[in-house]
mmCIF file of C-alpha atoms and ligand atoms in Angstrom:
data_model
loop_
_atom_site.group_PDB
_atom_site.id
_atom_site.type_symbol
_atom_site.label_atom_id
_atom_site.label_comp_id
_atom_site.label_asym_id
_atom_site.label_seq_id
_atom_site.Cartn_x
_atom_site.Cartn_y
_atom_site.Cartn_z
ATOM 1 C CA UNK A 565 19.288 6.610 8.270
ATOM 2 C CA UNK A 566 15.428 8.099 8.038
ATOM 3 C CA UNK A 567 14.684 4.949 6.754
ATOM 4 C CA UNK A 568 16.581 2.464 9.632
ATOM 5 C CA UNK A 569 14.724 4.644 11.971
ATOM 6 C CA UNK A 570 11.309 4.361 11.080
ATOM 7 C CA UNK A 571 11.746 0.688 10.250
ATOM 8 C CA UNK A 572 12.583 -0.364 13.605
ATOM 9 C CA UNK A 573 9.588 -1.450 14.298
ATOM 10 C CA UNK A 574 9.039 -4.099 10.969
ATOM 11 C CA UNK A 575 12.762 -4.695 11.821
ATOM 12 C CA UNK A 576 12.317 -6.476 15.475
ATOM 13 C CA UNK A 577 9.222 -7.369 14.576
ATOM 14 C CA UNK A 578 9.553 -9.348 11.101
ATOM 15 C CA UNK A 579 13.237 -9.679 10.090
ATOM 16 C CA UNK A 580 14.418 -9.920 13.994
ATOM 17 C CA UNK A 581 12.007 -13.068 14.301
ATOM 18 C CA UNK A 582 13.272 -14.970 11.170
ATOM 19 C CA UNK A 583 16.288 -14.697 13.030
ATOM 20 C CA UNK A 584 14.971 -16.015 15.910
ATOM 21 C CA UNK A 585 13.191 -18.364 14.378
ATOM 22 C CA UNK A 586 16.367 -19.953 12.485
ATOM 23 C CA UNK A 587 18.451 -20.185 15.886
ATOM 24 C CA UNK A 588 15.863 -21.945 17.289
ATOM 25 C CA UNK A 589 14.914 -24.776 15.123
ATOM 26 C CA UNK A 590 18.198 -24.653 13.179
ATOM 27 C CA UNK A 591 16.825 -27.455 10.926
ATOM 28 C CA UNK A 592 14.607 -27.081 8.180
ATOM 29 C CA UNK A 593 11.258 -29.162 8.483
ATOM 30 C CA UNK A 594 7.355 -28.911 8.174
ATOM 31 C CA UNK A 595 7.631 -27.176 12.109
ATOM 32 C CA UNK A 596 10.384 -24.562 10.518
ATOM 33 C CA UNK A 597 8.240 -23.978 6.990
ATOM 34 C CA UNK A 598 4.878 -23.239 9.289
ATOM 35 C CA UNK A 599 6.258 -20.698 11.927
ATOM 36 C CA UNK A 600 8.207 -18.502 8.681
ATOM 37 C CA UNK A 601 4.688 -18.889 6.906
ATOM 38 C CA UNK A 602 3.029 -17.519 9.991
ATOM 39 C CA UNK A 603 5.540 -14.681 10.778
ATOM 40 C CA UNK A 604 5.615 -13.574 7.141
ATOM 41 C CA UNK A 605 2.065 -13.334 7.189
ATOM 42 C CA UNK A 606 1.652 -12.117 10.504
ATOM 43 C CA UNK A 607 4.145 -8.728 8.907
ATOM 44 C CA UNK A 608 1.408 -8.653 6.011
ATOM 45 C CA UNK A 609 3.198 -9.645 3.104
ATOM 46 C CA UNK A 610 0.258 -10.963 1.786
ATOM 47 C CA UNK A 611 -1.042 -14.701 1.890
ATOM 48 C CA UNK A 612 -0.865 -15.086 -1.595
ATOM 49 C CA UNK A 613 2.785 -13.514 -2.341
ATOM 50 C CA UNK A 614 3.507 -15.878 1.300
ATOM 51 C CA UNK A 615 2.345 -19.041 -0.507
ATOM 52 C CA UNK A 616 4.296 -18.475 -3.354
ATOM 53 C CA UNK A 617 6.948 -17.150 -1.681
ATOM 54 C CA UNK A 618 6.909 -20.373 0.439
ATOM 55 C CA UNK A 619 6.753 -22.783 -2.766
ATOM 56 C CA UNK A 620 9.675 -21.221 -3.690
ATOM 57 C CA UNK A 621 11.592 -21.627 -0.808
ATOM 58 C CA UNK A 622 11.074 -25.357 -0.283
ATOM 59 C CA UNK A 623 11.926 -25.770 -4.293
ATOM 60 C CA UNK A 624 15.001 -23.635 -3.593
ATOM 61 C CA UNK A 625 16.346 -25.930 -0.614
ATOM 62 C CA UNK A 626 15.706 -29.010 -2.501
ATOM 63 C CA UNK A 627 17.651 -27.762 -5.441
ATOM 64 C CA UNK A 628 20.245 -26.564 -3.329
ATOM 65 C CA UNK A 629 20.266 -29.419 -0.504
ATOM 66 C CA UNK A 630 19.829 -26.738 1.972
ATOM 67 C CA UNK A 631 19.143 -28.555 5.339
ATOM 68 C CA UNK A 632 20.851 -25.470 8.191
ATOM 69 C CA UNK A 633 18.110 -22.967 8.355
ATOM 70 C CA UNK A 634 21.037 -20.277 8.591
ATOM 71 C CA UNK A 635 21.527 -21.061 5.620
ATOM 72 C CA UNK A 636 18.057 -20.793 3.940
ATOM 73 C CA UNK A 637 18.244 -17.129 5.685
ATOM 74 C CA UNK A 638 20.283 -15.194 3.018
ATOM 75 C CA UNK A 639 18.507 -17.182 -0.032
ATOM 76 C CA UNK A 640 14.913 -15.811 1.978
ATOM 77 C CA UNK A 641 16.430 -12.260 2.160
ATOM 78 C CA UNK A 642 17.389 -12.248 -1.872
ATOM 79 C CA UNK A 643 13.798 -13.270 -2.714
ATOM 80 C CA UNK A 644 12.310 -10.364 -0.418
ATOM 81 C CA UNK A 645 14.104 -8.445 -2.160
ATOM 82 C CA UNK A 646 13.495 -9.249 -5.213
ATOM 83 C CA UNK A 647 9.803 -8.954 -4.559
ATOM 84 C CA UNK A 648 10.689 -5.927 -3.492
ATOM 85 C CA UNK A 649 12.918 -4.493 -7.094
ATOM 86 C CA UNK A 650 11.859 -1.932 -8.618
ATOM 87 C CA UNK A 651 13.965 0.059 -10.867
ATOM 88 C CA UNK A 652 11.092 2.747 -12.147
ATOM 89 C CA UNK A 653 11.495 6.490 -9.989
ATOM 90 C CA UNK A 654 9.392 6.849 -7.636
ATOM 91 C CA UNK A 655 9.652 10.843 -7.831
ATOM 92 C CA UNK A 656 6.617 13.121 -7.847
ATOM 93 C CA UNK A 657 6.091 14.069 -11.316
ATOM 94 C CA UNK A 658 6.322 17.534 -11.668
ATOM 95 C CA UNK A 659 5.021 20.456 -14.598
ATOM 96 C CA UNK A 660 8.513 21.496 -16.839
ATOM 97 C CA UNK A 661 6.797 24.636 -17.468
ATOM 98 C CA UNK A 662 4.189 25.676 -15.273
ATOM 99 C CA UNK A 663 2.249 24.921 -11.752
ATOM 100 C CA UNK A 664 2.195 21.155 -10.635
ATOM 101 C CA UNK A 665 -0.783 20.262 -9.212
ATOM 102 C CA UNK A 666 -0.768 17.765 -6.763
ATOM 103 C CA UNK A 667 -4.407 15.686 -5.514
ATOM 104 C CA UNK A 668 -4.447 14.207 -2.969
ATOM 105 C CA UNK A 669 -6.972 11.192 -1.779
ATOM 106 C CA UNK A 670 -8.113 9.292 1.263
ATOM 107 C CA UNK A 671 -10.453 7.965 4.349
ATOM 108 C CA UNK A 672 -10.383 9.725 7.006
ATOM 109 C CA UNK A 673 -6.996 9.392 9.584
ATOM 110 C CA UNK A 674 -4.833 7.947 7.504
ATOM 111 C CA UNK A 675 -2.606 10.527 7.419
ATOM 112 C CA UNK A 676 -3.596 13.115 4.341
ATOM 113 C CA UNK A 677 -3.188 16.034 6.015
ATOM 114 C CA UNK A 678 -0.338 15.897 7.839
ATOM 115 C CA UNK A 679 1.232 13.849 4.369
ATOM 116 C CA UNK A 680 0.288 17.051 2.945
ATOM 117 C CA UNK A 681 2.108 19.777 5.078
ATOM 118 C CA UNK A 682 5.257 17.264 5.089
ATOM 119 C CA UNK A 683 5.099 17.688 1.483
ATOM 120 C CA UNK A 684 4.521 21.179 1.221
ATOM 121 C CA UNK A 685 7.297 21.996 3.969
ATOM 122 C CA UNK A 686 10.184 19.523 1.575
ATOM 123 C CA UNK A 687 9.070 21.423 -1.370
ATOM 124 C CA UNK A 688 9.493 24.925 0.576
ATOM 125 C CA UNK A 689 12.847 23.534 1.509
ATOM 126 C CA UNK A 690 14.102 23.446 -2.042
ATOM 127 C CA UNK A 691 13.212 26.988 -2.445
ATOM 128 C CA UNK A 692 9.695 26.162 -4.416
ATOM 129 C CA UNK A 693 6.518 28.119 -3.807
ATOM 130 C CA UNK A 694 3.747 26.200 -2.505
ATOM 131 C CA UNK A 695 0.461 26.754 -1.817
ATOM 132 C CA UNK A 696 -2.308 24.310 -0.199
ATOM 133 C CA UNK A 697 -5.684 23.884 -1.393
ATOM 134 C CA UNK A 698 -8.809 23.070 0.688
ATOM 135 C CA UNK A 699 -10.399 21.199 -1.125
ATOM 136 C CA UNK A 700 -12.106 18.628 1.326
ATOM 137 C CA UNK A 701 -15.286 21.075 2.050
ATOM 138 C CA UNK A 702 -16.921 17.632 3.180
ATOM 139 C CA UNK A 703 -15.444 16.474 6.558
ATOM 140 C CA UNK A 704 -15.553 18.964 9.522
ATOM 141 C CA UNK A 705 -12.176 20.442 11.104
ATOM 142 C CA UNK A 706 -10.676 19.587 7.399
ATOM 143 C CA UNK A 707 -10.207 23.276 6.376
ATOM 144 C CA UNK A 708 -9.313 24.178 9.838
ATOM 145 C CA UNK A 709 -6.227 21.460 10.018
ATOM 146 C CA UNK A 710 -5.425 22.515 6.899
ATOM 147 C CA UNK A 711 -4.931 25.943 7.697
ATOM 148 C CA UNK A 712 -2.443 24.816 10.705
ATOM 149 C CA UNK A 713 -0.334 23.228 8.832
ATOM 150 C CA UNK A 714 -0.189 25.935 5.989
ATOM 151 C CA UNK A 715 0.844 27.859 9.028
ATOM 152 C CA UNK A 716 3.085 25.993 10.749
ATOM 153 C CA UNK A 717 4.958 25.330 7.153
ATOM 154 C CA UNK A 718 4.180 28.718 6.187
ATOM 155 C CA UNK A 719 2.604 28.871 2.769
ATOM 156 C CA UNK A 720 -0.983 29.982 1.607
ATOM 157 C CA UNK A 721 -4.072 28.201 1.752
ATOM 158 C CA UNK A 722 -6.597 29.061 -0.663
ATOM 159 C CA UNK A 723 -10.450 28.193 1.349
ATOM 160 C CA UNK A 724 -13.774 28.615 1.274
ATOM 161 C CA UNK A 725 -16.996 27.741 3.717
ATOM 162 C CA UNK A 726 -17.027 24.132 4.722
ATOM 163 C CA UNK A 727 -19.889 22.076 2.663
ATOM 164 C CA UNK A 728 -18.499 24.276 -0.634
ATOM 165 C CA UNK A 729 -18.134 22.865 -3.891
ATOM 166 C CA UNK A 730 -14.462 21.253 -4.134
ATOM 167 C CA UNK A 731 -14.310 22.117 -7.351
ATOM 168 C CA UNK A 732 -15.009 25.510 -6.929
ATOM 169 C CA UNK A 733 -12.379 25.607 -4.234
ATOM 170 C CA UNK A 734 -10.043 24.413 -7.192
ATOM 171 C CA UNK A 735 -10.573 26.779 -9.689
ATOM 172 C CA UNK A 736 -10.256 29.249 -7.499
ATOM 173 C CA UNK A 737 -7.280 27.791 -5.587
ATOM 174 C CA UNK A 738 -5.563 27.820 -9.508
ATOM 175 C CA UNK A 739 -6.602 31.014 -10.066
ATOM 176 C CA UNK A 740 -4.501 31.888 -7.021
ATOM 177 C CA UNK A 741 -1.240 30.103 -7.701
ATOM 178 C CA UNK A 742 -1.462 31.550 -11.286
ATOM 179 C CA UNK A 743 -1.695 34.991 -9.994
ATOM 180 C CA UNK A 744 1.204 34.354 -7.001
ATOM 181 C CA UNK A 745 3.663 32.661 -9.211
ATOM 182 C CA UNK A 746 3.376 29.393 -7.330
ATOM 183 C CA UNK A 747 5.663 26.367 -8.648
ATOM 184 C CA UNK A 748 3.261 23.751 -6.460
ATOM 185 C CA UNK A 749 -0.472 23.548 -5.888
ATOM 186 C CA UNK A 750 -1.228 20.744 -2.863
ATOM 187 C CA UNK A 751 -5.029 20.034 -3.376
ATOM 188 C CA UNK A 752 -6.612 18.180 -0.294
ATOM 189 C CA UNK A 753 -10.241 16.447 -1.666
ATOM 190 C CA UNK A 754 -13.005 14.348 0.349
ATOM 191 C CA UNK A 755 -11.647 11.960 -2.210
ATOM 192 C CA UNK A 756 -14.788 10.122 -0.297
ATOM 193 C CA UNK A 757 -13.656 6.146 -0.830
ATOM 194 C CA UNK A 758 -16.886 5.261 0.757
ATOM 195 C CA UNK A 759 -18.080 4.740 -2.521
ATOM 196 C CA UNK A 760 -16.673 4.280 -5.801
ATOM 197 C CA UNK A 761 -18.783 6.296 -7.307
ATOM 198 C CA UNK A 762 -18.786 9.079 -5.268
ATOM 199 C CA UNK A 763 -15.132 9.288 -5.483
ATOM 200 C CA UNK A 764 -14.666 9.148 -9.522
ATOM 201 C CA UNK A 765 -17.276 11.832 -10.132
ATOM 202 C CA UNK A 766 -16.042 14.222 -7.224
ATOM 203 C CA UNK A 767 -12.477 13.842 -8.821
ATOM 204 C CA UNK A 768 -13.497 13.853 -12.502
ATOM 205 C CA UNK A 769 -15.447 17.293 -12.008
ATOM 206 C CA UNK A 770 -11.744 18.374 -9.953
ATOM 207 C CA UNK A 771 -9.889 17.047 -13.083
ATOM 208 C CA UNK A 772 -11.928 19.077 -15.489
ATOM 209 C CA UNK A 773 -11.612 22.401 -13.569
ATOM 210 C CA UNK A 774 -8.310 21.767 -12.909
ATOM 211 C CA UNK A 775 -7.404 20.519 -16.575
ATOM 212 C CA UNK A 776 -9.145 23.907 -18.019
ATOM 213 C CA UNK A 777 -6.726 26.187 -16.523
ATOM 214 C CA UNK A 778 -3.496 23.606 -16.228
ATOM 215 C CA UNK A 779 -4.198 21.161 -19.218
ATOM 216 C CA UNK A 780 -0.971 18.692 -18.527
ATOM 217 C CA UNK A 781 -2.833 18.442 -14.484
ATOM 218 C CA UNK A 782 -3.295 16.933 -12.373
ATOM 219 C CA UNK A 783 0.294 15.649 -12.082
ATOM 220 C CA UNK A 784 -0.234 13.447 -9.405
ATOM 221 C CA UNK A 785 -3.348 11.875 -7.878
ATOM 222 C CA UNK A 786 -1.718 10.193 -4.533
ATOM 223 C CA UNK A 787 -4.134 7.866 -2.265
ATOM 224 C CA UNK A 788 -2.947 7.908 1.170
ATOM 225 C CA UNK A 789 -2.802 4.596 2.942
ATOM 226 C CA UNK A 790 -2.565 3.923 6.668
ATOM 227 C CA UNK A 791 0.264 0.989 7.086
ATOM 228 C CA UNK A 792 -0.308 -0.108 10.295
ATOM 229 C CA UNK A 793 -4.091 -1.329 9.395
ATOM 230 C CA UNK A 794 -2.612 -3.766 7.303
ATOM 231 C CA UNK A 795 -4.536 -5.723 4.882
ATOM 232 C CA UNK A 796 -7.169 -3.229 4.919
ATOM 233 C CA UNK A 797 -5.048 -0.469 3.364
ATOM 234 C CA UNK A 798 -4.187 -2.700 0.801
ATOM 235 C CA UNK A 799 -8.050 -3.482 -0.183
ATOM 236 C CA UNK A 800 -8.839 0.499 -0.213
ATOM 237 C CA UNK A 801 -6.282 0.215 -2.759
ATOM 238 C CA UNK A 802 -7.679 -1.990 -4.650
ATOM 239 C CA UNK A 803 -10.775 -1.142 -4.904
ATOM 240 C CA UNK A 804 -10.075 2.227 -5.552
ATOM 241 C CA UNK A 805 -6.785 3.029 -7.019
ATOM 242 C CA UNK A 806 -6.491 1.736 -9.978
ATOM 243 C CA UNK A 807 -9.224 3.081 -12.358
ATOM 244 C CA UNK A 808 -9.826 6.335 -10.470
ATOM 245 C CA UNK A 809 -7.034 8.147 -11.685
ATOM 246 C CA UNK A 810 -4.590 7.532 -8.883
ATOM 247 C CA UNK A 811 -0.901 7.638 -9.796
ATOM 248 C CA UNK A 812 0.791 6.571 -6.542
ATOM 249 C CA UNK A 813 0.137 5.588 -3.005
ATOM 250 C CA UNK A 814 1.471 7.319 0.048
ATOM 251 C CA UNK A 815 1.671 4.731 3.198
ATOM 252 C CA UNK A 816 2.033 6.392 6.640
ATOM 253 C CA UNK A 817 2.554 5.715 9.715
ATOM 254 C CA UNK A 818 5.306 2.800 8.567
ATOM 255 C CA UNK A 819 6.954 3.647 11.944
ATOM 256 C CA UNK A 820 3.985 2.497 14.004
ATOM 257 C CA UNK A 821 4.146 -0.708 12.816
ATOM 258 C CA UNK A 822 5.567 -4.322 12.868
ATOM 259 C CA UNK A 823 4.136 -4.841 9.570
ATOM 260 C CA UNK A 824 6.022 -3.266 7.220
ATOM 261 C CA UNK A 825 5.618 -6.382 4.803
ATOM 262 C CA UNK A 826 2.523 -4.498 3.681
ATOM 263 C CA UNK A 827 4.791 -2.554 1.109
ATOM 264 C CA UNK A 828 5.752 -6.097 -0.649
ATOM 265 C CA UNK A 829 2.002 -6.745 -0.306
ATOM 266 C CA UNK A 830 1.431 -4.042 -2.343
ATOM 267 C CA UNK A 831 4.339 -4.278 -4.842
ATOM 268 C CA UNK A 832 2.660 -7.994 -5.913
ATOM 269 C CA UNK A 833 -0.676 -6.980 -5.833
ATOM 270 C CA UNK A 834 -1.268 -3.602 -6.903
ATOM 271 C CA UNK A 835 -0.289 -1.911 -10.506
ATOM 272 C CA UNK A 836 0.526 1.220 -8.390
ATOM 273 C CA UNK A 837 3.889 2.069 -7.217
ATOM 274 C CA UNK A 838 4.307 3.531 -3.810
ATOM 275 C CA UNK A 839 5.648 7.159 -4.094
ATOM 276 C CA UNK A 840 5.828 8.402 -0.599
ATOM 277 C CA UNK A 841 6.171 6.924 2.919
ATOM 278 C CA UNK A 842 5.621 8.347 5.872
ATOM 279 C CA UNK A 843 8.171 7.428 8.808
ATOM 280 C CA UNK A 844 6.822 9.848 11.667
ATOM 281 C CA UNK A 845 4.726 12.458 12.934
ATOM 282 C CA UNK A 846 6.961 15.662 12.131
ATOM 283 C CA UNK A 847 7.305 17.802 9.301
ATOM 284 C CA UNK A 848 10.520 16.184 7.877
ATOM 285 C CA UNK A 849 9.139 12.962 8.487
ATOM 286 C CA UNK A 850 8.202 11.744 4.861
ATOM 287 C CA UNK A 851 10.521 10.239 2.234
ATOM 288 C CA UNK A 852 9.844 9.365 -1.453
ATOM 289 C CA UNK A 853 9.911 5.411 -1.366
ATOM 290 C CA UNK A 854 13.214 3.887 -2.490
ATOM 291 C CA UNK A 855 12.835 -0.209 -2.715
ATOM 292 C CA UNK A 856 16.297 -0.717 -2.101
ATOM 293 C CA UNK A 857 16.867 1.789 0.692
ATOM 294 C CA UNK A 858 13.480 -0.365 2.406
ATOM 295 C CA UNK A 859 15.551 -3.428 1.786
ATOM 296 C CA UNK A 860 18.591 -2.023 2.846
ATOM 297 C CA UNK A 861 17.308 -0.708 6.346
ATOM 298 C CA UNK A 862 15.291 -4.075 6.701
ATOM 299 C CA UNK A 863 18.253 -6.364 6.502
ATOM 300 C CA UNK A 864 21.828 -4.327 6.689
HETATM 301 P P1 GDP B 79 -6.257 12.684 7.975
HETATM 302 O O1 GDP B 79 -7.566 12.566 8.694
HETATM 303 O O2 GDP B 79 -6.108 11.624 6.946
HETATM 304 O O3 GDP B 79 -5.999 14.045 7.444
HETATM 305 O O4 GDP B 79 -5.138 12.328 9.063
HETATM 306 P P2 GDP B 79 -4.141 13.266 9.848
HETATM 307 O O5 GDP B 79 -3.177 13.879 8.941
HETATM 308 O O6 GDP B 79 -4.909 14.157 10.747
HETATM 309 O O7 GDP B 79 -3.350 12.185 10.719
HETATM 310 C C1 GDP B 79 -3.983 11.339 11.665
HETATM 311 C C2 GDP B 79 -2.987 11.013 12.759
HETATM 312 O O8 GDP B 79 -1.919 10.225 12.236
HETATM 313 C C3 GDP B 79 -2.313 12.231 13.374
HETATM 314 O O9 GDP B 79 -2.227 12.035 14.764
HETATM 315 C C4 GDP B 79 -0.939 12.260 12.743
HETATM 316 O O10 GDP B 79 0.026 12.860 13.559
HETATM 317 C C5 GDP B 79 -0.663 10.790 12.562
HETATM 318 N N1 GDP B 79 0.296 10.515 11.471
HETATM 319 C C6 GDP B 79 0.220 10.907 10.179
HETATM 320 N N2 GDP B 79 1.264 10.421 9.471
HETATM 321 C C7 GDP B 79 2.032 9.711 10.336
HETATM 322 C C8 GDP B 79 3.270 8.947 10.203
HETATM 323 O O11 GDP B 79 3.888 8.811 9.143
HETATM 324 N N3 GDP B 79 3.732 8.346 11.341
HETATM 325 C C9 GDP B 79 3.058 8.460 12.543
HETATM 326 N N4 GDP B 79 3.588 7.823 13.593
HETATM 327 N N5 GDP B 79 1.932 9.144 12.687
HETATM 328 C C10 GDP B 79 1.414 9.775 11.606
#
């Protein structure tokens, strides 16, 4: 239902114009082939998942003698989907016997923060303990919107002066959730992506801290990805997910856009699975990423 909701957007305006699209031209020739190629790419699936995607197709209807574009609809729905499959779980990995710890990375406005207090408030709803950690000392207002949402959620944030060592902030921020008991420790970091660099050392030096106190930590390291820029999201990704200790992506904002096609995007071209999506701007607005519920809500 969360899902249909949030999707309306990629619904009208990807799946709703394949529709179109086959009414119109009812036939399939080069004029039907060009205008699914540019609607599939204009939802960001990807140019190179469209091409093959496309091959595909074409080798389909000859095989099949498909000629009715109403009928080439259902075999382009199966192959989104499959695209799309994924039986691993995309559930947060959490500590059997102690505090999970839970990084998070990304540019600034994308979403981390408010990611972060959706998280923290579904974990709160099943009764955990959570506490927030401020760990992005680097960009101002960070601690400060922080601090709102451990409010408005209602679980400690563990701080210090803005332009502080993150690290620092996380040993002391463990320190903290050993003391209180705390089942969940949400870490917020510059995770600065301006540089690659910048980013592996800043989260290696958290790692170590972290790994002193909480050796089986972090549990997760989740990038957050904006979905409505597209293409760019996907390139952050790239560039920086895979060898900087990332476990999962977060894309937000997925209600904001047409282009929900990103998330097959990112299924082809990424070795990272997509953990979290965020469907809205209110605290229960975040759901762990279920391939065939995305599907589902897409097409059904
Ligand atoms: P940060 O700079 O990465 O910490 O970004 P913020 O958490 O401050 O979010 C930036 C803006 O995006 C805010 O206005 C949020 O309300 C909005 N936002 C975050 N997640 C979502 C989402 O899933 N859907 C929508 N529509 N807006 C979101």
């Amino acid at each position: 239902k969360q899902f249909r909701d949030g999707l309306e957007k990629t619904r009208k305006g990807f799946i709703e114009k394949v529709s179109d699209l086959v009414i119109r031209r009812k036939k399939i020739d080069e004029e039907f082939y060009e205008e699914l190629e540019e609607i599939l790419i204009g939802a960001d699936v990807g140019v190179n998942t469209v091409m093959d995607l496309m091959d595909d197709l074409r080798a389909e209807v000859k095989k099949r003698r498909i000629e009715d574009a109403a009928d080439l609809q259902p075999v382009l729905s199966e192959k989104l989907m499959g695209l799309l499959r994924d039986d691993s779980s995309n559930e947060l990995r959490e500590n059997p016997d102690g505090i999970t710890v839970i990084l998070f990375v990304g540019v600034n406005g994308v979403g981390k923060t408010t990611t972060i207090g959706k998280l923290a408030h579904r974990y709160k709803q099943e009764g955990k303990k959570v506490m927030l950690a401020a760990g992005d000392t680097f960009r101002a207002g960070a601690i400060e919107q922080l601090e709102v949402w451990g409010e408005r959620v209602g679980v400690e944030v563990i701080k210090q002066q803005p332009g502080s060592d993150p690290a620092a902030v996380m040993f002391d921020a463990v320190q903290a959730a050993k003391q209180r008991q705390a089942d969940i420790l949400i870490c917020d970091t510059a995770g600065r992506l301006q540089n690659k660099t910048n980013l592996m050392e800043e989260l290696n030096k958290i790692f170590r801290v972290i790994q002193r106190e909480i050796p089986s930590a972090p549990h997760e390291v989740l990038m957050v990805l904006d979905a409505t820029t597209g293409q760019n999201a996907l390139s952050q990704a790239k560039l920086f997910g895979e060898k900087s200790g990332v476990t999962g992506l977060v894309l937000t904002k997925l209600d904001g856009t047409a282009k929900g096609g990103i998330v097959i995007a990112i299924r082809q071209e990424l070795n990272l699975p997509v953990k979290l999506v965020g469907l809205g701007e209110k605290m229960g607005d975040l759901q762990t990423f279920d391939s065939e519920q995305f599907v589902h809500a897409l097409f059904a």
